[in-house]
XYZ file of N, CA and C in Angstrom:
813
model
N 25.460 -111.075 -52.469
C 26.486 -110.981 -53.682
C 26.330 -109.349 -54.048
N 27.629 -108.902 -54.018
C 27.678 -107.285 -54.485
C 27.421 -107.298 -55.823
N 26.873 -106.134 -56.600
C 26.547 -106.052 -58.049
C 27.871 -106.093 -58.783
N 28.087 -106.653 -59.771
C 29.197 -106.611 -60.762
C 28.830 -106.705 -61.978
N 29.911 -107.324 -62.855
C 29.515 -107.663 -64.216
C 28.551 -108.865 -64.242
N 27.512 -108.590 -65.108
C 26.385 -109.536 -65.392
C 25.202 -109.207 -64.626
N 25.394 -107.981 -63.831
C 24.102 -107.678 -62.910
C 23.571 -106.586 -63.841
N 22.174 -106.961 -64.018
C 21.284 -105.605 -64.449
C 20.822 -105.002 -63.372
N 20.803 -103.730 -63.571
C 20.493 -102.978 -62.112
C 19.917 -101.654 -62.509
N 18.805 -101.416 -61.567
C 18.109 -99.997 -61.644
C 18.831 -98.964 -60.805
N 19.235 -98.023 -61.486
C 19.738 -96.644 -60.872
C 18.541 -95.958 -60.367
N 18.376 -95.781 -59.156
C 16.933 -94.959 -58.681
C 17.159 -94.010 -57.628
N 17.070 -92.615 -57.827
C 16.992 -91.567 -56.695
C 15.795 -91.960 -56.047
N 15.965 -91.313 -54.830
C 14.691 -91.491 -54.053
C 13.760 -90.335 -54.380
N 12.479 -90.719 -54.432
C 11.265 -89.914 -54.760
C 10.848 -89.316 -53.597
N 10.554 -88.126 -53.376
C 10.073 -87.349 -52.297
C 9.125 -86.223 -52.729
N 8.212 -85.893 -51.688
C 7.449 -84.899 -51.968
C 7.335 -83.790 -50.702
N 7.076 -82.565 -50.957
C 6.749 -81.654 -49.666
C 5.421 -81.592 -49.693
N 4.742 -81.634 -48.517
C 3.192 -81.755 -48.123
C 3.069 -81.022 -46.920
N 1.800 -80.561 -46.830
C 1.453 -79.914 -45.675
C 0.789 -80.997 -44.801
N 1.084 -80.967 -43.544
C 0.672 -81.604 -42.497
C -0.187 -81.147 -41.479
N -1.285 -81.833 -41.128
C -1.954 -81.140 -39.985
C -1.239 -80.876 -38.650
N -1.095 -79.648 -38.428
C -0.196 -79.284 -37.010
C -1.035 -78.987 -36.014
N -0.954 -79.669 -34.883
C -1.480 -79.519 -33.793
C -0.932 -79.112 -32.573
N -1.104 -78.162 -31.897
C -0.399 -77.719 -30.706
C 1.078 -77.412 -30.827
N 1.928 -77.605 -29.798
C 3.139 -77.377 -29.812
C 4.075 -78.252 -31.180
N 4.866 -77.572 -31.990
C 4.871 -77.898 -33.100
C 6.236 -78.909 -32.715
N 6.310 -80.014 -34.091
C 7.527 -80.706 -34.067
C 8.028 -80.487 -35.236
N 9.250 -80.826 -35.335
C 10.003 -80.460 -36.668
C 9.699 -81.320 -37.680
N 9.731 -80.996 -38.901
C 9.382 -81.738 -40.322
C 10.339 -81.575 -41.243
N 10.455 -82.447 -42.268
C 11.449 -82.329 -43.234
C 10.837 -82.093 -44.748
N 10.242 -81.117 -44.871
C 9.711 -80.624 -46.092
C 9.235 -79.045 -46.060
N 9.577 -78.481 -47.194
C 9.128 -77.004 -47.112
C 7.801 -76.681 -47.508
N 6.729 -76.843 -46.719
C 5.565 -76.471 -46.943
C 4.713 -76.685 -45.829
N 3.867 -75.609 -45.607
C 2.819 -75.768 -44.236
C 1.434 -75.450 -44.406
N 0.665 -75.871 -43.475
C -0.711 -75.633 -43.527
C -1.245 -75.809 -42.224
N -2.571 -75.447 -41.598
C -3.105 -75.364 -40.623
C -3.643 -77.213 -40.464
N -3.840 -77.366 -39.362
C -4.499 -78.679 -38.926
C -5.934 -78.970 -39.472
N -6.184 -80.095 -39.810
C -7.705 -80.620 -40.033
C -8.482 -80.453 -38.719
N -9.801 -80.408 -38.755
C -10.683 -80.397 -37.617
C -10.616 -81.831 -36.794
N -10.699 -82.786 -37.538
C -10.472 -84.058 -36.780
C -9.087 -84.269 -36.112
N -7.930 -83.848 -36.937
C -6.633 -83.922 -36.229
C -6.486 -82.959 -35.211
N -7.194 -81.756 -35.021
C -7.076 -81.014 -34.091
C -7.666 -81.499 -32.709
N -9.048 -82.128 -33.039
C -9.770 -82.637 -32.015
C -8.768 -83.830 -31.124
N -8.414 -84.634 -32.078
C -7.571 -85.885 -31.442
C -6.522 -85.299 -30.817
N -5.752 -84.143 -31.223
C -4.580 -83.838 -30.719
C -5.001 -83.293 -29.349
N -5.855 -82.438 -29.070
C -6.416 -81.787 -27.867
C -6.709 -82.820 -26.809
N -7.437 -84.068 -27.350
C -7.609 -84.966 -26.272
C -6.172 -85.610 -25.841
N -5.296 -85.926 -26.933
C -4.254 -86.740 -26.467
C -3.246 -85.813 -25.591
N -3.435 -84.521 -26.130
C -2.229 -83.719 -25.236
C -2.560 -83.317 -23.791
N -4.109 -83.605 -23.593
C -4.375 -83.486 -22.138
C -3.844 -84.592 -21.396
N -3.870 -85.684 -22.244
C -3.370 -87.039 -21.410
C -1.605 -87.172 -21.286
N -0.947 -85.999 -22.140
C 0.367 -85.803 -22.312
C 0.817 -86.572 -23.505
N 1.249 -85.734 -24.314
C 1.979 -86.022 -25.720
C 3.199 -86.545 -25.557
N 3.758 -87.508 -26.325
C 5.104 -87.929 -26.349
C 6.271 -86.966 -26.796
N 7.266 -87.121 -26.230
C 8.360 -86.118 -26.525
C 8.891 -86.262 -27.925
N 9.242 -85.171 -28.658
C 9.450 -85.105 -29.983
C 11.003 -85.449 -30.073
N 11.216 -85.663 -31.286
C 12.843 -85.779 -31.567
C 13.569 -84.513 -31.629
N 14.836 -84.677 -31.568
C 15.513 -83.391 -31.483
C 15.842 -82.824 -32.880
N 15.747 -81.260 -33.280
C 15.967 -80.936 -34.498
C 17.411 -80.631 -34.795
N 17.717 -80.832 -36.211
C 19.134 -80.877 -36.518
C 19.383 -79.529 -37.357
N 18.422 -78.535 -37.494
C 18.459 -77.211 -37.875
C 17.886 -76.318 -36.977
N 18.354 -74.981 -37.059
C 17.435 -73.809 -36.400
C 17.991 -73.456 -35.030
N 19.271 -74.218 -34.419
C 19.847 -73.960 -33.247
C 20.397 -72.376 -33.231
N 20.546 -71.673 -34.424
C 21.131 -70.439 -34.196
C 19.993 -69.409 -34.629
N 18.891 -69.857 -34.576
C 17.814 -68.755 -35.105
C 17.342 -67.864 -33.918
N 17.052 -66.734 -34.352
C 16.852 -65.602 -33.430
C 15.669 -65.970 -32.509
N 15.684 -65.776 -31.074
C 14.879 -66.076 -30.216
C 13.209 -65.584 -30.436
N 13.208 -64.730 -31.138
C 11.801 -64.091 -31.485
C 11.358 -64.428 -33.096
N 12.040 -65.333 -33.603
C 11.607 -65.939 -35.058
C 10.522 -66.877 -34.766
N 9.604 -66.839 -35.867
C 8.580 -67.767 -35.998
C 9.071 -68.955 -36.299
N 8.792 -70.016 -35.369
C 9.289 -71.330 -35.594
C 8.297 -72.187 -36.685
N 8.853 -72.788 -37.602
C 8.249 -73.723 -38.669
C 8.886 -75.144 -38.444
N 8.037 -76.028 -37.927
C 8.612 -77.477 -37.543
C 8.321 -78.340 -38.710
N 9.554 -78.894 -39.232
C 9.548 -79.617 -40.418
C 10.337 -81.180 -40.288
N 9.361 -82.104 -40.652
C 9.950 -83.510 -40.350
C 10.241 -84.040 -41.825
N 11.192 -84.903 -41.627
C 11.575 -85.754 -42.823
C 12.113 -87.025 -42.437
N 11.767 -88.044 -43.130
C 12.336 -89.458 -42.890
C 13.654 -89.576 -43.512
N 14.198 -88.756 -44.296
C 15.675 -88.732 -44.900
C 16.765 -88.934 -43.936
N 17.580 -89.711 -44.185
C 18.863 -89.753 -43.202
C 19.978 -89.298 -44.122
N 21.036 -89.061 -43.485
C 22.304 -88.766 -44.314
C 22.723 -89.916 -45.388
N 22.962 -89.696 -46.427
C 23.592 -88.284 -47.073
C 22.329 -87.245 -47.489
N 21.231 -88.007 -47.656
C 19.960 -87.290 -48.306
C 19.594 -86.130 -47.544
N 19.819 -86.389 -46.181
C 19.195 -85.268 -45.240
C 20.146 -84.114 -45.300
N 21.490 -84.454 -45.653
C 22.367 -83.466 -45.641
C 21.767 -81.953 -46.480
N 21.600 -82.632 -47.796
C 21.173 -81.601 -48.645
C 19.921 -80.714 -48.093
N 19.026 -81.282 -47.539
C 17.795 -80.659 -46.800
C 18.556 -79.671 -45.781
N 19.385 -80.179 -44.993
C 19.989 -79.183 -44.164
C 20.432 -78.105 -44.766
N 21.122 -78.225 -45.642
C 21.719 -77.158 -46.511
C 20.593 -76.154 -47.005
N 19.401 -76.751 -47.463
C 18.429 -75.904 -47.921
C 17.714 -75.124 -46.802
N 17.465 -75.869 -45.753
C 16.978 -75.284 -44.727
C 17.772 -74.107 -43.897
N 19.126 -74.439 -43.704
C 20.151 -73.409 -43.220
C 20.078 -72.045 -44.208
N 20.038 -72.468 -45.280
C 20.111 -71.271 -46.352
C 18.970 -70.388 -46.075
N 17.823 -71.125 -46.056
C 16.446 -70.324 -46.164
C 16.351 -69.511 -44.622
N 16.788 -70.028 -43.388
C 16.949 -69.479 -42.217
C 17.821 -68.115 -42.284
N 18.871 -68.372 -42.941
C 19.803 -67.080 -43.045
C 19.150 -66.004 -43.946
N 18.620 -66.596 -44.712
C 17.867 -65.597 -45.763
C 16.601 -64.857 -45.103
N 15.898 -65.545 -44.152
C 14.626 -65.009 -43.426
C 14.969 -65.201 -41.731
N 15.457 -63.996 -41.377
C 15.695 -64.040 -39.942
C 14.542 -64.015 -39.056
N 13.505 -63.744 -39.713
C 12.320 -63.636 -38.926
C 11.531 -65.057 -38.873
N 11.865 -66.013 -39.572
C 11.476 -67.279 -39.551
C 12.523 -68.222 -39.367
N 12.211 -69.174 -38.351
C 13.269 -70.432 -38.108
C 12.411 -71.787 -38.565
N 13.057 -72.292 -39.556
C 12.731 -73.700 -39.956
C 13.579 -74.729 -39.077
N 12.965 -75.587 -38.348
C 13.771 -76.559 -37.508
C 13.366 -78.010 -38.051
N 14.149 -78.480 -38.755
C 14.122 -79.771 -39.412
C 14.593 -81.023 -38.333
N 13.544 -81.958 -38.398
C 13.824 -82.944 -37.399
C 13.703 -84.350 -38.477
N 14.697 -85.290 -38.027
C 14.708 -86.622 -38.965
C 13.828 -87.513 -38.185
N 12.873 -88.053 -38.808
C 12.054 -89.020 -38.051
C 12.061 -90.239 -39.085
N 12.818 -91.159 -38.803
C 12.754 -92.404 -39.465
C 11.509 -93.168 -39.887
N 11.555 -93.296 -41.217
C 10.029 -94.097 -41.548
C 10.093 -94.407 -42.918
N 9.182 -94.744 -43.712
C 8.886 -95.010 -45.119
C 7.856 -94.332 -45.867
N 7.704 -94.671 -46.899
C 6.611 -93.784 -47.781
C 5.187 -94.099 -47.192
N 4.997 -95.415 -46.907
C 3.900 -95.708 -46.315
C 3.639 -95.841 -44.902
N 5.011 -95.614 -44.109
C 4.719 -95.973 -42.690
C 4.921 -94.448 -42.028
N 3.647 -93.993 -41.466
C 3.603 -92.699 -41.008
C 2.996 -92.792 -39.532
N 3.244 -93.941 -38.851
C 2.945 -94.210 -37.647
C 3.312 -92.997 -36.792
N 4.625 -92.458 -36.856
C 5.102 -91.475 -35.957
C 4.242 -90.129 -36.118
N 3.940 -89.879 -37.504
C 3.218 -88.958 -37.907
C 1.985 -88.898 -37.027
N 1.134 -89.802 -37.018
C -0.262 -90.047 -36.856
C -0.090 -89.944 -35.326
N 0.900 -90.504 -34.457
C 1.007 -90.445 -33.018
C 1.291 -88.934 -32.767
N 2.133 -88.189 -33.322
C 2.447 -86.820 -33.074
C 1.147 -86.055 -33.264
N 0.335 -86.305 -34.225
C -1.065 -85.389 -34.545
C -1.781 -85.575 -33.245
N -2.025 -87.053 -32.814
C -3.033 -87.230 -31.875
C -2.250 -86.960 -30.293
N -0.999 -86.889 -30.278
C -0.093 -86.220 -29.111
C 0.022 -84.818 -29.068
N -0.741 -83.942 -30.013
C -0.574 -82.683 -30.014
C 0.771 -81.936 -30.277
N 1.721 -82.733 -30.916
C 3.233 -82.228 -31.272
C 3.361 -82.519 -32.680
N 2.235 -82.459 -33.512
C 2.451 -82.687 -34.970
C 3.393 -81.504 -35.692
N 4.149 -81.971 -36.738
C 5.019 -80.804 -37.339
C 4.192 -79.975 -38.118
N 4.691 -78.588 -38.861
C 3.934 -77.640 -39.604
C 3.927 -78.343 -40.927
N 5.072 -78.822 -41.089
C 5.424 -79.385 -42.654
C 5.889 -80.841 -42.623
N 5.444 -81.570 -43.450
C 6.103 -82.962 -43.530
C 6.388 -83.380 -44.822
N 7.397 -84.375 -44.968
C 7.950 -84.663 -46.308
C 7.441 -86.267 -46.543
N 6.783 -86.538 -47.633
C 6.362 -87.742 -47.869
C 6.307 -88.053 -49.592
N 6.160 -89.198 -49.839
C 5.843 -89.382 -51.331
C 4.737 -89.049 -51.681
N 4.676 -88.293 -52.992
C 3.326 -87.711 -53.665
C 2.206 -88.849 -53.688
N 2.568 -90.270 -54.207
C 1.187 -91.035 -54.352
C 0.586 -91.383 -53.105
N 1.170 -91.060 -51.672
C 0.345 -91.128 -50.525
C -0.535 -89.834 -50.233
N -0.259 -88.801 -51.087
C -1.111 -87.695 -50.760
C -2.527 -87.657 -50.676
N -3.213 -88.071 -51.769
C -4.875 -88.173 -51.723
C -5.267 -89.056 -50.439
N -4.500 -90.250 -50.085
C -5.003 -91.030 -49.253
C -5.019 -90.194 -47.805
N -3.852 -89.695 -47.672
C -3.555 -88.880 -46.409
C -4.528 -87.619 -46.162
N -4.858 -87.083 -47.383
C -5.783 -86.000 -47.168
C -7.221 -86.349 -47.024
N -7.539 -87.685 -47.548
C -8.963 -88.412 -47.287
C -8.919 -88.740 -45.605
N -7.925 -89.107 -45.192
C -7.965 -89.671 -43.946
C -7.880 -88.140 -42.704
N -7.860 -87.101 -43.345
C -7.702 -85.999 -42.623
C -6.370 -85.678 -41.817
N -5.449 -86.263 -42.298
C -4.111 -85.906 -41.728
C -3.386 -84.766 -42.122
N -3.645 -84.358 -43.717
C -3.156 -83.229 -44.311
C -4.126 -82.182 -44.363
N -3.713 -80.847 -44.199
C -4.547 -79.716 -44.350
C -4.487 -79.098 -45.897
N -5.525 -78.808 -46.368
C -5.579 -78.209 -47.614
C -4.733 -77.043 -47.729
N -3.981 -76.697 -48.836
C -3.064 -75.543 -48.957
C -3.944 -74.373 -49.359
N -3.653 -73.264 -49.239
C -4.428 -72.033 -49.714
C -4.789 -71.971 -51.171
N -6.022 -71.684 -51.597
C -6.634 -71.747 -52.880
C -5.622 -71.157 -53.883
N -4.942 -70.030 -53.512
C -4.121 -69.317 -54.580
C -2.821 -70.237 -54.927
N -2.705 -71.360 -54.322
C -1.242 -72.117 -54.574
C -1.756 -72.806 -55.846
N -3.094 -72.998 -56.163
C -3.310 -73.560 -57.744
C -2.512 -72.901 -59.054
N -2.442 -71.547 -58.530
C -1.660 -70.774 -59.675
C -0.218 -71.345 -59.883
N 0.283 -72.025 -58.988
C 1.623 -72.641 -59.221
C 1.719 -73.849 -60.026
N 0.716 -74.464 -60.415
C 0.508 -75.682 -61.069
C 1.495 -75.660 -62.171
N 1.487 -74.749 -63.026
C 2.490 -74.436 -64.419
C 3.882 -74.672 -63.926
N 4.175 -74.641 -62.611
C 5.879 -74.582 -62.370
C 6.280 -76.000 -62.208
N 5.242 -76.974 -62.272
C 5.627 -78.526 -61.939
C 5.362 -79.308 -62.998
N 5.881 -80.466 -63.013
C 5.319 -81.491 -64.139
C 4.102 -81.905 -63.898
N 3.217 -82.139 -64.949
C 1.903 -82.443 -64.802
C 1.643 -83.440 -63.971
N 2.165 -84.670 -64.300
C 2.145 -85.929 -63.284
C 2.434 -85.792 -61.894
N 3.424 -84.925 -61.453
C 3.772 -84.559 -60.015
C 2.796 -83.798 -59.482
N 2.087 -82.764 -60.316
C 1.099 -81.915 -59.630
C -0.103 -82.772 -59.417
N -0.545 -83.468 -60.440
C -1.708 -84.298 -60.298
C -1.792 -85.025 -59.195
N -0.554 -85.544 -58.392
C -0.690 -86.447 -57.285
C -0.739 -85.637 -55.975
N -0.711 -84.307 -56.284
C -0.820 -83.428 -54.851
C -2.263 -83.309 -54.730
N -3.120 -83.702 -55.625
C -4.618 -83.174 -55.740
C -5.412 -84.331 -54.944
N -6.539 -83.740 -54.369
C -7.674 -84.522 -53.815
C -8.909 -83.769 -53.784
N -9.884 -84.331 -54.509
C -11.203 -83.632 -54.859
C -11.106 -82.254 -55.140
N -10.088 -82.142 -56.311
C -9.994 -80.554 -56.817
C -9.182 -79.652 -55.997
N -8.692 -80.195 -54.643
C -7.877 -79.181 -53.933
C -6.547 -79.630 -53.853
N -5.706 -78.805 -53.560
C -4.213 -79.115 -53.279
C -3.675 -79.294 -51.991
N -2.956 -80.410 -51.548
C -2.682 -80.786 -50.428
C -1.188 -80.865 -50.290
N -0.441 -80.488 -51.304
C 1.134 -80.694 -51.059
C 1.801 -79.971 -52.443
N 2.997 -79.830 -52.193
C 3.699 -78.957 -53.376
C 4.946 -80.029 -53.636
N 5.006 -80.351 -54.887
C 6.121 -81.437 -55.327
C 7.387 -80.856 -54.903
N 8.451 -81.805 -54.646
C 9.680 -81.211 -54.183
C 10.864 -81.837 -55.112
N 10.706 -83.130 -55.476
C 11.738 -83.663 -56.508
C 10.907 -84.912 -57.245
N 11.677 -85.483 -58.331
C 11.088 -86.715 -58.770
C 12.418 -87.395 -59.278
N 12.326 -88.457 -59.817
C 13.455 -89.305 -60.072
C 13.314 -90.144 -61.566
N 14.326 -90.535 -61.960
C 14.363 -91.567 -63.282
C 14.987 -92.693 -62.977
N 14.609 -93.787 -63.636
C 15.186 -95.053 -63.583
C 15.981 -95.462 -64.780
N 17.085 -96.124 -64.552
C 17.913 -96.649 -65.806
C 18.238 -98.000 -65.490
N 18.262 -98.786 -66.624
C 18.739 -100.133 -66.503
C 20.297 -100.162 -67.009
N 21.216 -100.501 -66.078
C 22.343 -100.661 -66.653
C 22.888 -102.002 -67.105
N 23.636 -102.328 -68.111
C 23.983 -103.686 -68.655
C 25.178 -103.874 -68.833
N 25.887 -104.972 -69.011
C 27.247 -105.440 -69.454
C 27.157 -105.791 -70.734
N 27.885 -105.393 -71.879
C 27.555 -105.559 -73.117
C 28.633 -106.653 -73.194
N 29.516 -106.688 -72.766
C 30.543 -107.996 -73.032
C 30.035 -109.303 -72.363
N 29.330 -109.131 -71.187
C 28.575 -110.581 -70.743
C 27.510 -110.998 -71.776
N 26.656 -109.906 -72.315
C 25.505 -110.246 -73.045
C 26.053 -110.978 -74.303
N 26.985 -110.494 -75.009
C 27.633 -110.881 -76.241
C 28.350 -112.296 -75.870
N 28.953 -112.533 -74.860
C 29.456 -113.784 -74.640
C 28.186 -114.887 -74.361
N 27.193 -114.437 -73.914
C 26.119 -115.491 -73.822
C 25.322 -115.552 -75.192
N 25.720 -114.939 -76.213
C 25.115 -115.279 -77.292
C 23.929 -114.129 -77.734
N 23.780 -113.370 -77.031
C 22.891 -112.414 -77.272
C 23.112 -111.119 -77.708
N 22.381 -110.349 -78.294
C 22.760 -108.973 -79.049
C 22.594 -107.919 -78.063
N 23.605 -107.100 -77.556
C 23.309 -105.917 -76.397
C 22.277 -104.884 -77.266
N 22.400 -104.916 -78.623
C 21.682 -103.700 -79.151
C 20.043 -103.958 -78.908
N 19.684 -105.125 -78.481
C 18.251 -105.375 -78.319
C 17.857 -104.494 -76.924
N 18.667 -103.824 -76.302
C 18.496 -103.104 -75.137
C 18.819 -101.650 -75.437
N 19.073 -101.160 -76.536
C 19.332 -99.781 -77.001
C 18.045 -99.171 -76.941
N 18.172 -98.113 -75.879
C 16.861 -97.277 -75.576
C 16.413 -96.469 -76.810
N 17.408 -96.151 -77.771
C 17.011 -95.497 -78.926
C 16.211 -96.239 -79.895
N 16.010 -97.372 -79.811
C 15.184 -98.309 -80.651
C 13.866 -98.531 -80.060
N 13.739 -97.820 -78.719
C 12.369 -97.980 -78.039
C 12.815 -98.949 -76.628
N 11.938 -98.729 -75.857
C 12.097 -99.472 -74.578
C 11.905 -101.110 -74.739
N 13.021 -101.788 -74.179
C 12.775 -103.269 -74.246
C 11.518 -103.669 -73.251
N 11.081 -104.967 -73.755
C 9.974 -105.355 -72.580
C 10.604 -106.092 -71.657
N 9.847 -106.306 -70.678
C 10.425 -107.109 -69.455
C 10.630 -108.542 -69.848
N 9.888 -109.085 -70.929
C 10.362 -110.566 -71.250
C 11.596 -110.649 -72.081
N 12.087 -109.409 -73.080
C 13.113 -109.530 -73.642
C 14.515 -109.479 -72.766
N 14.124 -108.605 -71.624
C 15.376 -108.424 -70.551
C 15.479 -109.729 -69.983
N 14.523 -110.388 -69.557
C 14.555 -111.518 -68.697
C 15.123 -112.625 -69.526
N 14.838 -112.838 -70.895
C 15.441 -113.662 -71.719
C 16.669 -113.618 -71.740
N 17.492 -112.302 -71.963
C 18.866 -112.013 -71.986
C 19.433 -112.295 -70.776
N 18.619 -112.016 -69.623
C 19.340 -112.094 -68.222
C 19.691 -113.713 -67.918
N 18.580 -114.562 -68.385
C 18.741 -115.964 -68.143
C 19.767 -116.711 -69.008
N 20.210 -115.862 -70.016
C 21.427 -116.534 -70.776
C 22.559 -116.110 -70.078
N 22.724 -114.987 -69.508
C 23.840 -114.459 -68.751
C 24.214 -115.082 -67.538
N 23.092 -115.504 -66.726
C 23.096 -116.231 -65.457
C 23.876 -117.403 -65.440
N 24.610 -117.710 -64.558
C 25.483 -118.878 -64.553
C 25.549 -119.489 -63.159
N 25.293 -120.749 -63.006
C 25.377 -121.361 -61.800
C 26.351 -122.365 -61.398
N 27.045 -122.383 -60.382
C 28.074 -123.554 -59.848
C 27.302 -124.982 -59.859
N 28.155 -125.836 -59.660
C 27.683 -127.291 -59.182
C 26.766 -127.396 -58.232
N 26.603 -126.686 -57.282
C 25.846 -126.681 -56.147
C 24.319 -125.745 -56.503
N 24.469 -125.508 -57.566
C 23.219 -124.441 -57.897
C 23.321 -123.016 -57.480
N 24.330 -122.701 -57.105
C 24.383 -121.429 -56.502
C 24.993 -120.507 -57.682
N 24.424 -119.161 -57.760
C 24.858 -118.312 -58.920
C 26.209 -117.836 -58.828
N 27.003 -118.119 -59.950
C 28.213 -117.319 -60.010
C 27.997 -116.086 -60.650
N 27.122 -115.968 -61.408
C 26.688 -114.737 -62.135
C 25.316 -114.711 -62.175
N 24.765 -113.361 -61.695
C 23.363 -113.264 -61.722
C 23.124 -112.524 -62.685
N 22.071 -112.934 -63.688
C 21.887 -112.000 -64.958
C 21.029 -110.597 -64.639
N 20.036 -110.851 -63.700
C 19.261 -109.766 -63.369
C 18.427 -109.909 -62.017
N 18.412 -109.123 -60.991
C 17.660 -109.165 -60.031
C 16.916 -108.215 -59.893
N 15.558 -108.049 -60.353
C 14.623 -107.068 -60.429
C 14.627 -106.030 -59.067
N 14.399 -106.861 -57.888
C 14.263 -105.999 -56.761
C 15.706 -105.692 -55.972
N 16.666 -105.838 -56.582
C 18.089 -105.653 -55.879
C 19.174 -105.912 -56.456
N 20.047 -105.945 -55.789
C 20.456 -105.672 -54.396
C 20.447 -104.049 -54.209
N 20.264 -103.765 -52.933
C 20.388 -102.226 -52.622
C 21.767 -101.922 -52.012
N 21.618 -100.766 -51.521
C 22.970 -100.229 -51.001
C 23.542 -101.166 -49.900
N 24.547 -101.237 -49.791
C 25.116 -102.173 -48.775
C 24.561 -103.608 -48.565
N 24.127 -104.132 -49.780
C 23.646 -105.543 -49.846
C 22.262 -105.648 -49.410
N 21.587 -104.610 -49.043
C 20.269 -104.762 -48.382
C 19.124 -105.051 -49.671
N 18.054 -105.576 -49.277
C 16.989 -105.660 -50.496
C 16.505 -104.772 -51.134
N 16.235 -104.830 -52.385
C 15.528 -103.671 -52.939
C 16.931 -102.967 -53.934
N 16.395 -102.533 -55.037
C 17.245 -101.913 -56.088
C 17.254 -100.411 -55.295
N 18.036 -100.156 -54.430
C 18.068 -98.652 -53.525
C 16.659 -98.506 -53.073
N 16.029 -99.810 -52.643
C 14.763 -99.726 -51.922
C 13.629 -99.326 -52.867
N 13.797 -99.656 -54.391
C 12.699 -99.264 -55.182
C 12.168 -100.611 -55.754
N 12.651 -101.800 -55.448
C 11.956 -102.959 -55.952
C 10.827 -103.373 -55.069
N 9.754 -102.578 -55.072
C 8.529 -103.000 -54.175
C 7.532 -103.953 -54.998
N 6.846 -104.740 -54.317
C 5.759 -105.400 -55.144
C 4.783 -104.711 -55.908
N 4.584 -103.533 -55.261
C 3.573 -102.725 -56.147
C 4.012 -102.254 -57.383
N 5.497 -102.035 -57.433
C 5.974 -101.606 -58.761
C 5.647 -102.455 -59.695
N 5.974 -103.700 -59.724
C 5.535 -104.520 -60.848
C 4.008 -104.779 -60.747
N 3.335 -104.529 -59.717
C 1.805 -104.532 -59.920
C 1.348 -103.601 -60.828
N 1.688 -102.287 -60.438
C 1.138 -101.212 -61.539
C 1.687 -101.496 -62.703
N 3.016 -102.034 -63.149
C 3.477 -102.116 -64.462
C 2.407 -103.224 -65.128
N 1.907 -104.018 -64.369
C 0.985 -105.082 -65.270
C -0.500 -104.722 -64.800
N -0.772 -103.461 -64.569
C -1.977 -103.121 -64.496
C -2.718 -103.695 -63.327
N -2.030 -103.951 -62.264
C -3.054 -104.427 -61.117
C -3.483 -103.594 -60.270
N -4.246 -103.781 -59.518
C -5.134 -103.143 -58.450
C -4.751 -103.545 -57.172
N -4.836 -102.747 -56.150
C -4.523 -103.043 -54.745
C -5.530 -102.397 -53.889
N -5.723 -103.128 -52.772
C -6.739 -102.532 -51.680
C -6.074 -102.472 -50.325
N -6.053 -101.586 -49.846
C -5.295 -101.136 -48.543
C -6.362 -101.077 -47.596
N -6.109 -101.851 -46.423
C -6.926 -101.934 -45.127
C -6.109 -101.550 -44.126
N -6.834 -100.805 -43.172
C -6.235 -100.262 -42.032
C -5.786 -101.329 -40.949
């Protein structure tokens, strides 16, 4: 069902970060503006795998017109159009302004917790110099030896970023990434449908303070309507979606851990 009147929906821009990745051997392209040398473990793994023959890297979408003698910076991103279009513009503008440096951006499909291609590239000796990923994964990746520590003087840049964003780039007092952007959530609601259901839209007025999940659910249940077969004619609220093109997830933001964190849940991750 496509969203329409009666749907409560989250508007969610994608959150990404720029972080440094352990770059090993012949570089692959990456999608984030920040670079650092490889960790020792990653270098060793890369050398071993490179000897056996690393896998071919994807084709870059920027940098084709760079000078032949320019220093190449390989940058990976999991973003695809239209999000990657903005990154392409940023990279092209940088390359134009810095003729001695050539950033080659490569789109490598994946998700915030899916870095299989990145790990494979490290072991294969074709890791990117720079990688774009979600900030909340930075400490884990740093602990795994996937990311390289940024130079110590980067700490002086902390005041340029929002405190929560900067905090997510830290691991054991050291900086492993630079924030790139953040996002904001918004709950859209149809006042006419809420009123028709006998509820007061003012209960969702953010100027009176954020409504609780219980309050939103109560109103949504009143708005929702089913036909004789039990199918929804009007869906009051679907917390996890739908996403663009009818895909699950409110713009892919309705993850289980979103609700877990909201309700003070703890998660254990295993390899």
